[in-house]
Short mmCIF file of C-alpha atoms in Angstrom, two decimals:
data_model
loop_
_atom_site.label_atom_id
_atom_site.label_comp_id
_atom_site.label_asym_id
_atom_site.label_seq_id
_atom_site.Cartn_x
_atom_site.Cartn_y
_atom_site.Cartn_z
CA MET Y 1120 100.63 109.80 165.54
CA VAL Y 1121 100.49 111.97 168.62
CA ALA Y 1122 97.95 114.75 168.21
CA ALA Y 1123 99.09 118.34 168.21
CA THR Y 1124 97.29 119.02 171.45
CA ASP Y 1125 98.97 116.04 173.19
CA LYS Y 1126 102.35 117.24 172.07
CA ALA Y 1127 101.47 120.72 173.19
CA VAL Y 1128 100.61 119.33 176.63
CA TRP Y 1129 103.86 117.35 176.72
CA PHE Y 1130 105.74 120.41 175.64
CA ALA Y 1131 104.08 122.53 178.26
CA GLU Y 1132 104.32 119.94 181.05
CA SER Y 1133 107.77 118.51 180.39
CA VAL Y 1134 110.08 118.41 183.38
CA LEU Y 1135 112.17 120.93 181.52
CA ASP Y 1136 110.59 124.35 181.49
CA LEU Y 1137 110.96 124.66 177.73
CA PRO Y 1138 108.35 127.38 177.19
CA ASP Y 1139 110.09 129.52 179.77
CA PHE Y 1140 113.46 128.78 178.19
CA PHE Y 1141 112.21 129.78 174.75
CA ASP Y 1142 110.48 132.85 176.12
CA ALA Y 1143 113.76 134.06 177.58
CA MET Y 1144 115.54 133.85 174.23
CA PRO Y 1145 116.60 137.14 172.67
CA ILE Y 1146 115.38 136.04 169.21
CA GLY Y 1147 112.10 134.67 167.94
CA ALA Y 1148 111.44 130.95 168.24
CA ALA Y 1149 108.46 128.87 167.13
CA VAL Y 1150 108.05 125.19 167.96
CA TYR Y 1151 106.01 122.99 165.63
CA ASP Y 1152 104.77 119.43 165.64
CA SER Y 1153 105.55 117.00 162.84
CA LEU Y 1154 102.72 118.44 160.73
CA GLY Y 1155 104.08 121.94 160.99
CA ARG Y 1156 101.43 123.12 163.39
CA VAL Y 1157 102.37 125.64 166.04
CA LEU Y 1158 102.92 124.34 169.55
CA HIS Y 1159 104.63 127.35 171.01
CA LEU Y 1160 105.56 130.88 170.02
CA ASN Y 1161 108.10 132.51 172.30
CA ALA Y 1162 107.60 136.00 173.69
CA TYR Y 1163 109.85 137.63 171.09
CA LEU Y 1164 107.99 136.06 168.20
CA ARG Y 1165 104.62 136.87 169.72
CA ARG Y 1166 105.67 140.50 169.76
CA LEU Y 1167 107.07 140.31 166.23
CA THR Y 1168 104.11 138.53 164.63
CA GLY Y 1169 101.32 139.96 166.74
CA PHE Y 1170 99.88 136.50 167.38
CA GLY Y 1171 98.98 135.45 170.90
CA GLN Y 1172 99.92 132.01 172.15
CA SER Y 1173 96.37 130.67 172.12
CA GLU Y 1174 95.63 132.15 168.69
CA ALA Y 1175 98.69 130.58 167.14
CA ARG Y 1176 98.52 127.17 168.76
CA GLY Y 1177 97.45 124.49 166.29
CA LEU Y 1178 97.69 126.76 163.24
CA PRO Y 1179 99.80 125.74 160.24
CA CYS Y 1180 103.11 127.59 160.55
CA ARG Y 1181 102.60 129.42 157.25
CA HIS Y 1182 99.56 131.22 158.69
CA VAL Y 1183 101.55 132.49 161.67
CA LEU Y 1184 105.01 133.34 160.36
CA ARG Y 1185 103.72 134.38 156.93
CA THR Y 1186 107.16 134.65 155.38
CA ALA Y 1187 107.73 135.42 151.71
CA VAL Y 1188 109.00 131.87 151.20
CA CYS Y 1189 106.18 129.98 152.94
CA GLY Y 1190 104.78 127.46 150.50
CA GLN Y 1191 107.80 127.72 148.21
CA ASP Y 1192 111.09 127.13 149.95
CA CYS Y 1193 109.75 125.73 153.15
CA PRO Y 1194 112.01 123.73 155.49
CA HIS Y 1195 108.95 121.82 156.63
CA LEU Y 1196 108.15 120.72 153.09
CA ARG Y 1197 111.72 119.47 152.78
CA GLN Y 1198 111.05 117.28 155.83
CA GLY Y 1199 114.03 118.60 157.62
CA GLY Y 1200 115.87 121.53 159.02
CA CYS Y 1201 117.98 123.75 156.87
CA ASP Y 1202 121.69 124.08 157.40
CA GLN Y 1203 121.78 127.62 156.17
CA SER Y 1204 119.76 130.55 157.33
CA LEU Y 1205 117.34 132.13 154.95
CA ASP Y 1206 116.83 135.88 154.62
CA THR Y 1207 113.20 136.65 153.94
CA ASP Y 1208 110.45 138.81 155.38
CA ILE Y 1209 107.26 138.41 157.31
CA VAL Y 1210 104.08 140.48 157.36
CA ASN Y 1211 102.79 140.69 160.91
CA ARG Y 1212 99.25 141.20 162.13
CA ALA Y 1213 99.81 144.94 162.32
CA ARG Y 1214 100.42 144.75 158.53
CA ARG Y 1215 104.10 145.57 158.80
CA LYS Y 1216 106.59 143.86 156.52
CA ILE Y 1217 109.64 142.97 158.57
CA PRO Y 1218 112.87 141.56 157.11
CA VAL Y 1219 113.97 138.48 159.05
CA ARG Y 1220 116.57 135.75 159.03
CA LEU Y 1221 114.98 132.33 159.39
CA SER Y 1222 116.85 129.27 160.65
CA THR Y 1223 115.25 125.89 161.19
CA ARG Y 1224 116.41 123.07 163.41
CA LEU Y 1225 114.92 119.70 164.31
CA LEU Y 1226 114.64 118.43 167.87
CA ARG Y 1227 114.99 114.64 167.89
CA ASP Y 1228 114.68 112.02 170.60
CA ARG Y 1229 117.38 109.50 171.45
CA HIS Y 1230 116.21 107.20 168.66
CA GLY Y 1231 116.57 109.91 166.07
CA GLU Y 1232 112.86 110.43 165.66
CA THR Y 1233 111.84 114.01 165.10
CA LEU Y 1234 109.90 115.44 168.01
CA TYR Y 1235 109.69 119.05 167.03
CA ARG Y 1236 110.79 121.49 164.43
CA VAL Y 1237 111.94 124.84 165.70
CA ASP Y 1238 112.15 128.01 163.63
CA PHE Y 1239 114.45 130.73 164.90
CA VAL Y 1240 113.58 134.17 163.60
CA GLU Y 1241 115.96 137.07 163.82
CA GLU Y 1242 114.72 140.54 162.94
CA LEU Y 1243 116.90 142.30 160.39
CA ALA Y 1244 117.17 145.96 159.56
CA GLN Y 1245 115.26 147.34 156.61
CA ARG Y 1246 117.09 147.14 153.32
CA GLY Y 1247 118.05 150.27 151.46
CA THR Y 1248 116.38 150.96 148.15
CA ASP Y 1249 119.41 149.51 146.38
CA GLY Y 1250 118.74 146.22 148.13
CA MET Y 1251 121.78 146.54 150.31
CA LEU Y 1252 121.47 146.06 154.03
CA THR Y 1253 121.92 149.23 155.96
CA LYS Y 1254 121.88 147.98 159.53
CA LYS Y 1255 125.23 146.31 159.65
CA SER Y 1256 127.05 149.11 157.91
CA GLY Y 1257 127.19 151.32 161.00
CA LEU Y 1258 128.51 154.80 160.47
CA GLY Y 1259 130.45 153.47 157.50
CA ALA Y 1260 127.18 153.46 155.58
CA LEU Y 1261 127.30 157.23 155.51
CA ILE Y 1262 129.68 157.74 152.67
CA GLY Y 1263 131.76 160.82 152.14
CA LYS Y 1264 135.03 162.39 153.09
CA SER Y 1265 134.34 166.06 152.52
CA GLU Y 1266 134.69 168.40 155.46
CA VAL Y 1267 130.97 168.89 155.80
CA MET Y 1268 130.37 165.12 155.95
CA GLU Y 1269 133.18 164.75 158.47
CA ASP Y 1270 131.38 167.33 160.62
CA ILE Y 1271 128.14 165.40 160.36
CA LEU Y 1272 129.85 162.14 161.23
CA SER Y 1273 131.44 163.74 164.25
CA VAL Y 1274 128.14 164.94 165.75
CA LEU Y 1275 126.13 161.77 165.16
CA PRO Y 1276 127.48 159.97 168.24
CA GLU Y 1277 126.32 162.94 170.35
CA PHE Y 1278 122.89 162.71 168.74
CA ALA Y 1279 122.82 159.00 169.47
CA ARG Y 1280 123.64 159.49 173.14
CA SER Y 1281 120.72 161.85 173.70
CA ASP Y 1282 117.01 161.12 173.93
CA ARG Y 1283 116.02 164.53 172.60
CA PRO Y 1284 114.10 164.76 169.32
CA VAL Y 1285 116.12 165.13 166.13
CA LEU Y 1286 115.35 167.26 163.10
CA LEU Y 1287 117.07 166.44 159.78
CA VAL Y 1288 116.79 169.00 157.01
CA GLY Y 1289 117.91 168.34 153.46
CA GLU Y 1290 116.89 167.86 149.86
CA THR Y 1291 115.65 164.54 148.57
CA GLY Y 1292 118.40 161.95 148.36
CA THR Y 1293 120.72 163.60 150.88
CA GLY Y 1294 120.53 160.72 153.34
CA LYS Y 1295 117.98 161.83 155.93
CA ASP Y 1296 116.48 158.35 156.32
CA LEU Y 1297 119.90 156.76 156.57
CA ILE Y 1298 121.05 159.20 159.23
CA ALA Y 1299 117.90 158.68 161.29
CA GLU Y 1300 118.51 154.95 161.13
CA LEU Y 1301 122.16 155.38 162.03
CA VAL Y 1302 121.31 157.55 165.03
CA HIS Y 1303 118.97 154.82 166.22
CA GLU Y 1304 121.44 152.02 165.52
CA SER Y 1305 124.20 153.87 167.36
CA SER Y 1306 122.03 154.55 170.38
CA LEU Y 1307 121.18 152.43 173.40
CA ARG Y 1308 117.81 151.89 171.75
CA SER Y 1309 119.30 149.85 168.91
CA LYS Y 1310 117.84 146.57 170.14
CA ARG Y 1311 114.39 148.10 170.25
CA PRO Y 1312 112.14 148.95 167.28
CA PHE Y 1313 112.90 151.65 164.74
CA LEU Y 1314 109.56 152.61 163.21
CA ARG Y 1315 109.35 154.78 160.14
CA MET Y 1316 106.00 156.43 159.67
CA ASN Y 1317 104.88 158.47 156.71
CA LEU Y 1318 102.29 160.88 158.03
CA GLY Y 1319 101.09 161.89 154.58
CA PHE Y 1320 99.91 158.39 153.87
CA LEU Y 1321 97.02 158.13 156.30
CA PRO Y 1322 93.73 160.00 156.32
CA ALA Y 1323 93.70 162.67 159.02
CA ASN Y 1324 90.93 160.96 160.99
CA LEU Y 1325 92.97 157.76 161.32
CA LEU Y 1326 96.30 159.42 161.93
CA GLU Y 1327 96.02 159.98 165.66
CA ALA Y 1328 94.50 156.54 166.26
CA GLU Y 1329 97.35 154.93 164.31
CA LEU Y 1330 99.92 156.90 166.26
CA PHE Y 1331 98.57 156.89 169.79
CA GLY Y 1332 96.16 153.94 169.64
CA ARG Y 1333 92.45 153.60 170.03
CA ALA Y 1334 90.33 151.73 172.54
CA ALA Y 1335 87.70 149.38 171.12
CA GLU Y 1336 84.23 150.89 171.21
CA GLU Y 1337 81.39 148.50 171.84
CA GLY Y 1338 78.48 148.93 169.49
CA SER Y 1339 80.26 151.21 167.06
CA GLY Y 1340 82.24 148.40 165.50
CA LEU Y 1341 85.49 150.29 166.06
CA GLU Y 1342 88.35 147.88 166.57
CA GLU Y 1343 91.11 148.46 169.05
CA ILE Y 1344 94.24 149.88 167.47
CA ARG Y 1345 97.58 149.41 169.14
CA GLY Y 1346 99.28 152.69 168.41
CA ARG Y 1347 102.69 153.02 166.82
CA PHE Y 1348 104.01 154.64 169.97
CA GLN Y 1349 103.24 151.49 171.90
CA GLU Y 1350 104.83 149.37 169.18
CA ALA Y 1351 107.95 151.49 169.21
CA ALA Y 1352 108.26 151.44 173.01
CA GLY Y 1353 111.89 151.67 174.04
CA GLY Y 1354 112.93 152.50 170.46
CA SER Y 1355 112.69 155.33 168.00
CA MET Y 1356 110.10 156.65 165.59
CA PHE Y 1357 111.09 158.44 162.42
CA PHE Y 1358 108.78 160.74 160.48
CA PRO Y 1359 110.29 161.31 157.01
CA GLU Y 1360 108.39 164.49 156.20
CA LEU Y 1361 107.67 166.93 158.98
CA SER Y 1362 105.41 169.08 156.83
CA ASP Y 1363 102.94 166.16 156.57
CA ALA Y 1364 102.10 166.53 160.27
CA PRO Y 1365 98.90 168.54 160.76
CA LEU Y 1366 99.09 171.31 163.36
CA ALA Y 1367 96.79 169.46 165.75
CA LEU Y 1368 99.10 166.48 165.66
CA GLN Y 1369 102.14 168.71 166.20
CA GLN Y 1370 100.49 170.02 169.35
CA ARG Y 1371 99.86 166.49 170.62
CA LEU Y 1372 103.46 165.58 169.84
CA THR Y 1373 104.58 168.64 171.81
CA VAL Y 1374 102.63 167.32 174.78
CA PHE Y 1375 104.35 163.96 174.35
CA LEU Y 1376 107.77 165.62 174.22
CA ASP Y 1377 106.98 167.50 177.44
CA THR Y 1378 105.33 164.74 179.43
CA GLY Y 1379 106.49 161.48 177.85
CA THR Y 1380 102.91 160.23 177.87
CA VAL Y 1381 100.30 159.43 175.24
CA CYS Y 1382 96.58 158.94 175.50
CA PRO Y 1383 94.84 156.57 173.06
CA GLN Y 1384 91.55 157.68 171.58
CA GLY Y 1385 88.63 156.60 173.73
CA ARG Y 1386 90.68 156.59 176.93
CA GLU Y 1387 90.96 159.34 179.48
CA THR Y 1388 94.16 158.45 181.26
CA PRO Y 1389 97.48 159.01 179.50
CA PHE Y 1390 100.25 156.51 180.08
CA PRO Y 1391 104.01 156.84 179.82
CA VAL Y 1392 105.84 155.49 176.81
CA ASP Y 1393 109.54 155.72 176.09
CA VAL Y 1394 110.04 156.61 172.43
CA ARG Y 1395 112.56 158.88 170.79
CA LEU Y 1396 111.21 160.99 167.93
CA MET Y 1397 113.11 161.91 164.79
CA PHE Y 1398 111.79 164.10 162.00
CA ALA Y 1399 113.05 164.98 158.56
CA THR Y 1400 111.98 167.51 155.99
CA GLN Y 1401 112.91 168.59 152.50
CA ARG Y 1402 111.46 172.01 153.14
CA SER Y 1403 112.89 174.89 155.11
CA PRO Y 1404 111.51 174.71 158.68
CA GLU Y 1405 111.70 178.51 158.90
CA GLU Y 1406 109.54 178.78 155.80
CA LEU Y 1407 107.07 176.23 157.21
CA ALA Y 1408 106.92 178.23 160.45
CA ALA Y 1409 106.41 181.49 158.57
CA LYS Y 1410 103.53 179.96 156.65
CA GLY Y 1411 101.91 178.76 159.85
CA LEU Y 1412 102.48 175.10 158.99
CA LEU Y 1413 104.82 174.48 161.89
CA ASP Y 1414 103.68 175.01 165.45
CA PRO Y 1415 106.17 177.41 167.15
CA GLU Y 1416 106.29 175.43 170.40
CA PHE Y 1417 106.82 172.18 168.52
CA TYR Y 1418 109.55 173.73 166.37
CA LYS Y 1419 111.27 175.10 169.45
CA ARG Y 1420 111.61 171.58 170.82
CA LEU Y 1421 112.75 170.11 167.51
CA SER Y 1422 115.36 172.69 166.70
CA ILE Y 1423 117.74 171.74 169.53
CA PHE Y 1424 119.19 168.76 167.68
CA ARG Y 1425 118.94 169.94 164.10
CA LEU Y 1426 121.19 168.72 161.32
CA ASP Y 1427 121.26 170.30 157.86
CA LEU Y 1428 122.42 167.84 155.22
CA PRO Y 1429 124.25 169.33 152.25
CA PRO Y 1430 123.18 168.59 148.68
CA LEU Y 1431 125.66 166.62 146.61
CA ARG Y 1432 126.55 169.67 144.50
CA GLU Y 1433 128.06 171.20 147.65
CA ARG Y 1434 130.09 168.09 148.37
CA GLY Y 1435 132.36 168.30 145.31
CA GLU Y 1436 135.21 166.26 146.68
CA ASP Y 1437 132.84 163.44 147.61
CA LEU Y 1438 131.67 162.93 144.03
CA PRO Y 1439 134.53 160.79 142.63
CA PHE Y 1440 134.61 158.87 145.87
CA LEU Y 1441 130.88 158.11 145.72
CA LEU Y 1442 131.04 157.16 142.02
CA ALA Y 1443 133.84 154.70 142.66
CA TYR Y 1444 132.14 153.35 145.76
CA PHE Y 1445 128.82 152.62 144.04
CA ALA Y 1446 130.49 151.32 140.88
CA GLU Y 1447 132.36 148.78 142.94
CA ARG Y 1448 129.28 147.71 144.89
CA PHE Y 1449 127.06 147.34 141.84
CA ALA Y 1450 129.78 145.57 139.86
CA GLU Y 1451 129.95 143.03 142.64
CA ARG Y 1452 126.19 142.74 142.79
CA PHE Y 1453 125.69 142.34 139.03
CA LYS Y 1454 128.79 140.15 138.62
CA LYS Y 1455 130.37 142.65 136.22
CA THR Y 1456 134.03 143.39 135.67
CA VAL Y 1457 133.58 147.16 135.82
CA LYS Y 1458 136.67 148.83 137.26
CA GLY Y 1459 135.73 152.48 136.87
CA PHE Y 1460 134.70 155.26 134.52
CA SER Y 1461 136.21 156.38 131.25
CA PRO Y 1462 137.53 159.99 131.29
CA ASP Y 1463 134.60 161.08 129.08
CA ALA Y 1464 132.02 159.50 131.35
CA MET Y 1465 133.71 160.94 134.41
CA SER Y 1466 133.74 164.37 132.84
CA ILE Y 1467 129.99 164.17 132.11
CA LEU Y 1468 129.22 162.95 135.61
CA ALA Y 1469 131.33 165.68 137.19
CA GLU Y 1470 129.24 168.37 135.48
CA TYR Y 1471 125.85 166.88 136.18
CA PRO Y 1472 123.99 168.77 138.98
CA TYR Y 1473 122.33 165.70 140.62
CA PRO Y 1474 119.00 167.23 141.65
CA GLY Y 1475 118.18 163.89 143.30
CA ASN Y 1476 121.50 163.94 145.19
CA VAL Y 1477 123.16 160.72 146.33
CA ARG Y 1478 120.10 158.63 145.57
CA GLU Y 1479 120.16 159.82 141.98
CA LEU Y 1480 123.91 159.31 141.69
CA ARG Y 1481 123.49 155.77 142.97
CA ASN Y 1482 120.70 155.10 140.44
CA ILE Y 1483 122.83 156.49 137.60
CA VAL Y 1484 125.75 154.26 138.57
CA GLU Y 1485 123.45 151.25 138.97
CA TYR Y 1486 122.12 151.79 135.44
CA ALA Y 1487 125.60 152.39 134.04
CA VAL Y 1488 127.08 149.27 135.61
CA MET Y 1489 124.09 147.20 134.53
CA THR Y 1490 124.43 148.25 130.89
CA SER Y 1491 128.21 148.24 130.76
CA LYS Y 1492 129.93 145.57 128.71
CA SER Y 1493 133.50 146.58 129.32
CA SER Y 1494 135.72 147.28 132.29
CA LEU Y 1495 135.14 151.03 131.97
CA ILE Y 1496 131.80 152.80 132.06
CA LEU Y 1497 131.40 154.84 128.85
CA PRO Y 1498 129.13 157.84 128.16
CA ALA Y 1499 126.90 155.39 126.27
CA ASN Y 1500 126.18 153.59 129.52
CA LEU Y 1501 124.76 156.66 131.24
CA PRO Y 1502 121.01 157.27 131.36
CA VAL Y 1503 119.87 159.52 128.51
CA TYR Y 1504 118.81 162.36 130.76
CA VAL Y 1505 122.37 162.91 131.93
CA PRO Y 1506 123.34 165.60 129.41
CA VAL Y 1507 126.39 165.11 127.22
CA ARG Y 1508 128.45 168.11 126.17
CA SER Y 1509 128.66 168.38 122.42
CA SER Y 1510 132.45 168.71 122.72
CA ALA Y 1511 132.79 165.36 124.44
CA PRO Y 1512 134.36 162.82 122.13
CA GLY Y 1513 131.81 160.49 120.61
CA ALA Y 1514 128.94 162.68 121.78
CA ALA Y 1515 128.06 164.52 118.59
CA GLY Y 1516 124.38 164.90 117.89
CA LEU Y 1517 123.29 163.55 121.24
CA ALA Y 1518 120.97 164.82 123.94
CA PRO Y 1519 121.05 168.59 124.46
CA ALA Y 1520 122.92 169.77 127.53
CA ALA Y 1521 119.85 171.50 128.90
CA ALA Y 1522 117.68 168.41 128.72
CA PRO Y 1523 115.76 168.25 131.99
CA GLY Y 1524 116.36 165.20 134.17
CA PRO Y 1525 113.27 163.15 134.90
CA GLY Y 1526 114.12 162.74 138.56
CA PRO Y 1527 115.99 160.50 140.89
CA ASP Y 1528 114.11 157.30 140.20
CA ALA Y 1529 114.27 157.52 136.44
CA PRO Y 1530 117.07 155.05 135.75
CA LYS Y 1531 115.14 152.23 137.34
CA ALA Y 1532 112.00 153.15 135.47
CA ARG Y 1533 113.95 153.03 132.28
CA ALA Y 1534 115.82 149.85 132.95
CA GLY Y 1535 113.22 147.92 131.01
CA LYS Y 1536 113.93 150.03 127.94
CA ALA Y 1537 117.68 149.62 127.97
CA ARG Y 1538 119.15 151.05 124.85
CA LYS Y 1539 121.32 149.23 122.43
CA GLU Y 1540 124.63 150.50 123.64
CA SER Y 1541 127.08 147.89 122.50
CA THR Y 1542 128.32 150.23 119.81
CA GLY Y 1543 129.15 152.87 122.35
CA LYS Y 1544 126.61 155.34 120.90
CA ARG Y 1545 124.03 157.04 123.03
CA SER Y 1546 120.71 157.74 121.47
CA ALA Y 1547 118.29 160.26 122.87
CA THR Y 1548 114.91 158.61 123.38
CA MET U 212 73.40 145.91 141.41
CA SER U 213 72.54 144.90 144.96
CA GLY U 214 74.62 142.27 146.73
CA HIS U 215 78.28 142.16 147.30
CA ARG U 216 81.28 141.18 145.21
CA ILE U 217 84.09 139.54 147.12
CA LEU U 218 87.62 138.56 146.22
CA ILE U 219 89.23 135.93 148.42
CA ALA U 220 92.98 135.60 147.89
CA LEU U 221 93.71 131.89 147.90
CA ARG U 222 96.64 129.56 148.13
CA GLY U 223 95.39 126.09 147.26
CA ASN U 224 92.28 125.51 149.33
CA GLU U 225 93.24 128.02 152.01
CA VAL U 226 92.97 131.75 152.31
CA ALA U 227 96.35 133.03 151.12
CA TRP U 228 98.54 133.71 154.12
CA ARG U 229 100.20 136.52 152.14
CA PHE U 230 98.23 138.78 149.81
CA ASP U 231 101.43 139.58 147.90
CA LYS U 232 102.51 135.97 147.54
CA THR U 233 99.70 134.35 145.70
CA ALA U 234 98.44 134.22 142.15
CA GLU U 235 95.06 132.65 142.91
CA ALA U 236 91.78 134.18 143.95
CA LEU U 237 88.13 133.36 144.12
CA VAL U 238 85.71 136.06 143.07
CA CYS U 239 82.12 135.57 144.13
CA ASP U 240 78.91 137.51 144.34
CA ILE U 241 76.85 137.22 147.48
CA ASP U 242 73.25 138.35 147.34
CA ASP U 243 71.41 140.19 150.07
CA SER U 244 70.08 136.97 151.56
CA GLY U 245 73.58 135.55 151.97
CA GLY U 246 73.53 133.24 148.99
CA VAL U 247 76.59 132.81 146.82
CA VAL U 248 75.14 133.52 143.38
CA SER U 249 78.30 133.30 141.29
CA ARG U 250 81.86 132.26 141.74
CA SER U 251 84.85 132.26 139.46
CA GLU U 252 88.46 131.36 140.05
CA ILE U 253 91.13 133.74 138.86
CA ILE U 254 94.72 132.82 138.17
CA PHE U 255 97.17 135.67 137.81
CA ALA U 256 100.37 135.44 135.82
CA ARG U 257 102.55 136.04 138.87
CA PHE U 258 102.57 136.73 142.57
CA SER U 259 101.82 140.42 142.78
CA ALA U 260 99.82 142.52 145.20
CA GLU U 261 99.79 145.30 142.59
CA ASP U 262 98.11 143.04 140.03
CA MET U 263 95.62 141.90 142.63
CA CYS U 264 94.77 145.50 143.60
CA GLU U 265 94.41 146.45 139.96
CA TYR U 266 92.01 143.58 139.41
CA VAL U 267 90.01 144.52 142.50
CA LEU U 268 89.49 148.06 141.26
CA ALA U 269 88.83 147.10 137.66
CA HIS U 270 86.17 144.57 138.62
CA ASN U 271 84.29 146.57 141.25
CA ILE U 272 85.15 144.27 144.10
CA ASP U 273 83.55 145.42 147.36
CA THR U 274 85.52 143.32 149.81
CA VAL U 275 88.90 141.61 149.80
CA VAL U 276 89.62 138.69 152.10
CA ALA U 277 93.20 137.58 152.74
CA GLY U 278 95.71 136.61 155.38
CA ALA U 279 98.52 139.10 155.72
CA VAL U 280 98.02 142.31 153.78
CA GLU U 281 100.90 144.75 153.97
CA GLU U 282 99.83 148.18 155.17
CA GLU U 283 100.65 149.87 151.87
CA TYR U 284 98.09 147.73 150.04
CA TYR U 285 95.64 147.74 152.92
CA HIS U 286 95.49 151.53 153.04
CA TYR U 287 95.41 151.79 149.28
CA LEU U 288 92.39 149.52 149.06
CA ARG U 289 90.67 151.27 151.95
CA TRP U 290 91.35 154.59 150.28
CA LYS U 291 89.65 153.21 147.18
CA ARG U 292 86.68 152.30 149.40
CA VAL U 293 87.28 148.59 149.23
CA ASP U 294 86.67 146.75 152.50
CA VAL U 295 89.56 144.56 153.56
CA ILE U 296 89.07 141.61 155.88
CA ASP U 297 92.64 140.60 156.60
CA ASN U 298 94.51 138.35 159.00
CA VAL U 299 92.04 135.60 158.14
CA ALA U 300 93.31 132.01 158.42
CA GLY U 301 91.25 129.07 157.31
CA GLU U 302 90.14 126.85 154.48
CA LEU U 303 87.92 128.29 151.80
CA GLY U 304 84.71 126.47 152.78
CA PRO U 305 84.30 127.74 156.35
CA VAL U 306 85.56 131.20 155.38
CA LEU U 307 83.05 131.54 152.56
CA GLU U 308 80.27 130.25 154.76
CA ARG U 309 80.97 132.77 157.49
CA LEU U 310 81.43 135.51 154.92
CA ALA U 311 78.04 134.77 153.37
CA GLN U 312 76.50 135.00 156.82
CA GLY U 313 78.07 138.43 157.23
CA ARG U 314 80.06 137.21 160.23
CA LEU U 315 83.60 137.17 158.91
CA GLY U 316 85.91 139.70 160.53
CA SER U 317 89.58 140.62 160.40
CA GLY U 318 91.69 138.26 162.50
CA ASP U 319 89.27 135.33 162.28
CA ILE U 320 90.98 131.97 162.56
CA LEU U 321 88.87 129.16 161.19
CA PHE U 322 91.14 126.16 161.24
CA PRO U 323 89.37 123.54 163.33
CA GLU U 324 92.56 122.38 165.05
CA SER U 325 93.68 125.83 166.11
CA GLY U 326 93.76 126.61 169.79
CA ALA U 327 91.93 129.89 169.43
#
């Protein structure tokens, strides 16, 4: 058998400039020998995985791609390519989980003997919390036909055309994350990274290093950190809660917005980086500013492209539309024959205030479809915290109307305790 | 107790390439002179980074060694003052040997045939 290094030499020294060809490809490609060891990672995949060519060469593919299916549903273990692509995810060296589509092909010689296996890796958009892909939905993913949603839909293309920072204000579940993603996907940056960064997650001392990078410091044991700005170069960064940004960081971000440069910790010279910033908040920016939690100069720059997202209770005409939309999608996903809601269930859902907005509505419908055993969703299929009026038929003695809702994620948390609902009775638990 | 308690996420005889996609681990105690004084193999009921983290905290593990560790789990463990040596690729023997010598670092690749 030809050793991996010999094949690597052949691959590198072939009359065809294969490494250059692979490097020019707009998707990730990894070339392996017959034992599944890496011979070549193209430029795209080096960026995606964080592995350098020399680090990856000779390693078993599972230690480089690190997909969720490595070791289980591996094309290499099947001794062949796979006809169909596989949607999975990888975790790269920067510890990011990235959804990908993996396709495998074999390169054979004239005699049919396998020379190489090649994995093609296409980066996918993040999935929504309902497990549905958001990237390919385009503006259609933003559901609603009320006037206020029409207005939002009409300004998004303008937002997408600009490079100015964006500020999205709205309660939880109103679609801030989705809109940020849509602005990115509709912009010229759509082929570049969209990085979502939760500023409340990191300790303050690591925050700036994570964002802007850090030079390695000899003797101190401090590793080099490639900042998120560098990773997002050419793309967009989204910060889901503005109020998590400390004032000092806001001031540094103001400098970035003015100069387009960042300076990693431990370095003295800033360098330019092209990243568009988007922020969201559940809180009132004016209130944050009044409390001294929002730097006035920073706020001034953010407020140019500001979008206030309405809560669901102010989008009355969207409610039946959204209920039908999610019922149809979840019915398809759970292979149910659900066609809609009974008048009683619809009446209950119309009166519910949805403190968790669209996210909560979606969770309620998911639960209802999951527990439904007929073509119509009945009151019995609704989560117990959705209050039932005592006058509603079949609702006598059930949960009090003022029962507080446990929050937008409750239906999922309760899915494991699904009630016996086949009789059509709801029992308060 | 002096010394150091380590959990190495495993997949077969190799360091697990994904922390969240393995149900095997080796837990060992390394004394101050670099000797491995105890080792036990753990099998979890399922692949789960949450279960692994829970075990780490419940059993006073000082250091976790694995391949890919998603940032959520990495920061959680660091927040709980557990050292994480991640992005490690190699078979158990060489990894444990280097670990005992106090020379194992994040990103170490210890497969003999690798080009690094």
